[in-house]
């Protein structure tokens, strides 16, 4: 395929990046992000899972590129999604905690200064849809329809019951506590919906329908499964596949992953049937690492889990497919991050983001045109205490409340050997990069899930919905 490389300078962007014009592509591709929720690094076939087959998800890796060093910008759901959808480190705009279920609080979510990837792509004529979990605010002003999405089917809070008979609250006005956010009926745009299927199956069904309905125009689909996030709920047809797993929590987890995998398989089938697979760029990743105790996920051999900045919290299953453009079956091991998805979409559609973005267009790197590392460094800030991490190609530094750990992350991905005491010049160089990055951040803008009680005291009318 002939490729014409252009260097596009985007005014207002903090980065110059290579845009690629593909001679055989008349228009920019459809874009699909499939986001799993709390999926362990090693719980997909393409990362070596043995007890949970994922033939559907693995198709993306076989058709495209597996990013073995794929990261997200935060170790829990909400801030990670804020980074993903804006292409910016969420700490630049204070989205540094998991938002509470607070339907009366307009500040609990994305500030109006931020442009979502959906809003960006609408500017390029895309039809935009989100299915599943939002978790970027529950106030009406934070609704996906107000944030660039033409279509929304799902729920607004950070998790949900999977069986529709457990969705016993009609809408948020019947909520009386944080946990009630898991029990509301689903929403189709502004309307309460009566779902009858297991939630993962429902979102897969809707994804297939969205693609069929929008096959004649460019579309952006953000398929944000809540699987395999807690509560651990799987239907019998999926559980039956895993009778060989004795641990009941792991068995349920496997069934939840398998349901998602079936849905992804069906979505890929639909794209092929409609002959859209050559014109659709697909990303698959998890929003954070597996919370191994909560849902029995598996991040091995990575150390740590969701919520922390060892690799198990932030390095996630990550694969990218674009048939005919990206090489099939390639493994790419330079560090990349979820923020790159926005930058890639902006470059492909020649849209200029409103704000400076932190990602890079991944295509030249994944095709092999560009050999250098995509990022000088990747950065993380923790939610409450003094907690920071930085990753370069060679090194990873984690600083928390007086402790400093430095790992030769390329050779020591298990983070076993802290070499902070003998690092020489590497340590101050990383500290310098981190200090420069911190200058662009603002304090957390709202209280989060961990401050639920404090928030209740400050907002005694939080769940008072009397007219
Ligand atoms: Ca999550």
Short mmCIF file of N, CA and C in Angstrom, two decimals, residues 35 37-38 74-84 95 97-99 133-136 158-159 182 222 229 287-288 306-307 449:
data_model
loop_
_atom_site.label_atom_id
_atom_site.label_comp_id
_atom_site.label_asym_id
_atom_site.label_seq_id
_atom_site.Cartn_x
_atom_site.Cartn_y
_atom_site.Cartn_z
N UNK A 35 -13.69 -1.22 25.53
CA UNK A 35 -13.05 -1.06 26.84
C UNK A 35 -13.61 -2.09 27.80
N UNK A 37 -13.55 -3.66 31.74
CA UNK A 37 -13.52 -2.99 33.04
C UNK A 37 -12.91 -3.93 34.09
N UNK A 38 -11.73 -3.58 34.57
CA UNK A 38 -11.05 -4.39 35.61
C UNK A 38 -10.63 -5.76 35.10
N UNK A 74 -4.50 6.01 34.66
CA UNK A 74 -4.85 5.98 36.08
C UNK A 74 -5.16 4.53 36.44
N UNK A 75 -5.11 4.22 37.74
CA UNK A 75 -5.25 2.82 38.16
C UNK A 75 -6.66 2.45 38.60
N UNK A 76 -7.62 3.38 38.49
CA UNK A 76 -9.03 3.03 38.70
C UNK A 76 -9.87 3.65 37.58
N UNK A 77 -11.16 3.26 37.60
CA UNK A 77 -12.04 3.45 36.43
C UNK A 77 -12.22 4.89 35.95
N UNK A 78 -12.76 5.75 36.81
CA UNK A 78 -13.23 7.07 36.35
C UNK A 78 -12.13 7.92 35.75
N UNK A 79 -11.06 8.18 36.50
CA UNK A 79 -9.99 9.01 35.93
C UNK A 79 -9.36 8.39 34.69
N UNK A 80 -9.24 7.07 34.66
CA UNK A 80 -8.70 6.42 33.46
C UNK A 80 -9.57 6.73 32.25
N UNK A 81 -10.89 6.68 32.44
CA UNK A 81 -11.82 6.97 31.34
C UNK A 81 -11.78 8.45 30.95
N UNK A 82 -11.56 9.31 31.95
CA UNK A 82 -11.44 10.74 31.65
C UNK A 82 -10.22 11.01 30.77
N UNK A 83 -9.13 10.30 31.06
CA UNK A 83 -7.93 10.43 30.22
C UNK A 83 -8.17 9.90 28.83
N UNK A 84 -8.75 8.72 28.78
CA UNK A 84 -9.02 8.08 27.48
C UNK A 84 -9.87 8.97 26.58
N UNK A 95 -9.54 15.70 37.31
CA UNK A 95 -10.36 14.47 37.37
C UNK A 95 -9.48 13.36 37.93
N UNK A 97 -10.03 11.55 40.90
CA UNK A 97 -10.66 10.58 41.79
C UNK A 97 -11.82 9.93 41.06
N UNK A 98 -12.23 8.77 41.57
CA UNK A 98 -13.41 8.12 41.03
C UNK A 98 -14.64 8.93 41.41
N UNK A 99 -15.38 9.45 40.45
CA UNK A 99 -16.51 10.30 40.83
C UNK A 99 -17.56 9.54 41.62
N UNK A 133 -20.89 1.57 30.26
CA UNK A 133 -20.59 2.37 31.46
C UNK A 133 -19.99 3.72 31.11
N UNK A 134 -20.53 4.77 31.69
CA UNK A 134 -20.04 6.13 31.47
C UNK A 134 -19.02 6.50 32.54
N UNK A 135 -19.49 6.68 33.76
CA UNK A 135 -18.63 6.95 34.92
C UNK A 135 -17.84 8.25 34.81
N UNK A 136 -18.40 9.20 34.06
CA UNK A 136 -17.75 10.51 33.97
C UNK A 136 -18.70 11.59 34.48
N UNK A 158 -20.48 4.01 38.24
CA UNK A 158 -19.24 3.27 38.08
C UNK A 158 -19.37 1.76 37.98
N UNK A 159 -20.55 1.23 38.12
CA UNK A 159 -20.77 -0.20 37.98
C UNK A 159 -22.25 -0.48 37.96
N UNK A 182 -25.98 1.35 41.25
CA UNK A 182 -25.85 0.07 40.56
C UNK A 182 -27.22 -0.54 40.22
N UNK A 222 -17.90 3.73 21.12
CA UNK A 222 -17.20 3.51 22.39
C UNK A 222 -18.00 2.45 23.14
N UNK A 229 -16.07 -6.18 35.88
CA UNK A 229 -16.11 -5.45 37.17
C UNK A 229 -17.14 -6.12 38.08
N UNK A 287 -9.69 -0.67 31.35
CA UNK A 287 -9.56 0.69 31.91
C UNK A 287 -8.55 0.78 33.04
N UNK A 288 -8.21 -0.36 33.61
CA UNK A 288 -7.17 -0.44 34.66
C UNK A 288 -6.85 -1.92 34.83
N UNK A 306 -5.22 -3.30 40.51
CA UNK A 306 -6.00 -2.07 40.40
C UNK A 306 -5.79 -1.17 41.62
N UNK A 307 -5.66 0.11 41.38
CA UNK A 307 -5.53 1.07 42.47
C UNK A 307 -4.10 1.44 42.79
N UNK A 449 -14.91 8.45 45.46
CA UNK A 449 -15.53 7.27 46.08
C UNK A 449 -14.99 7.00 47.48
#
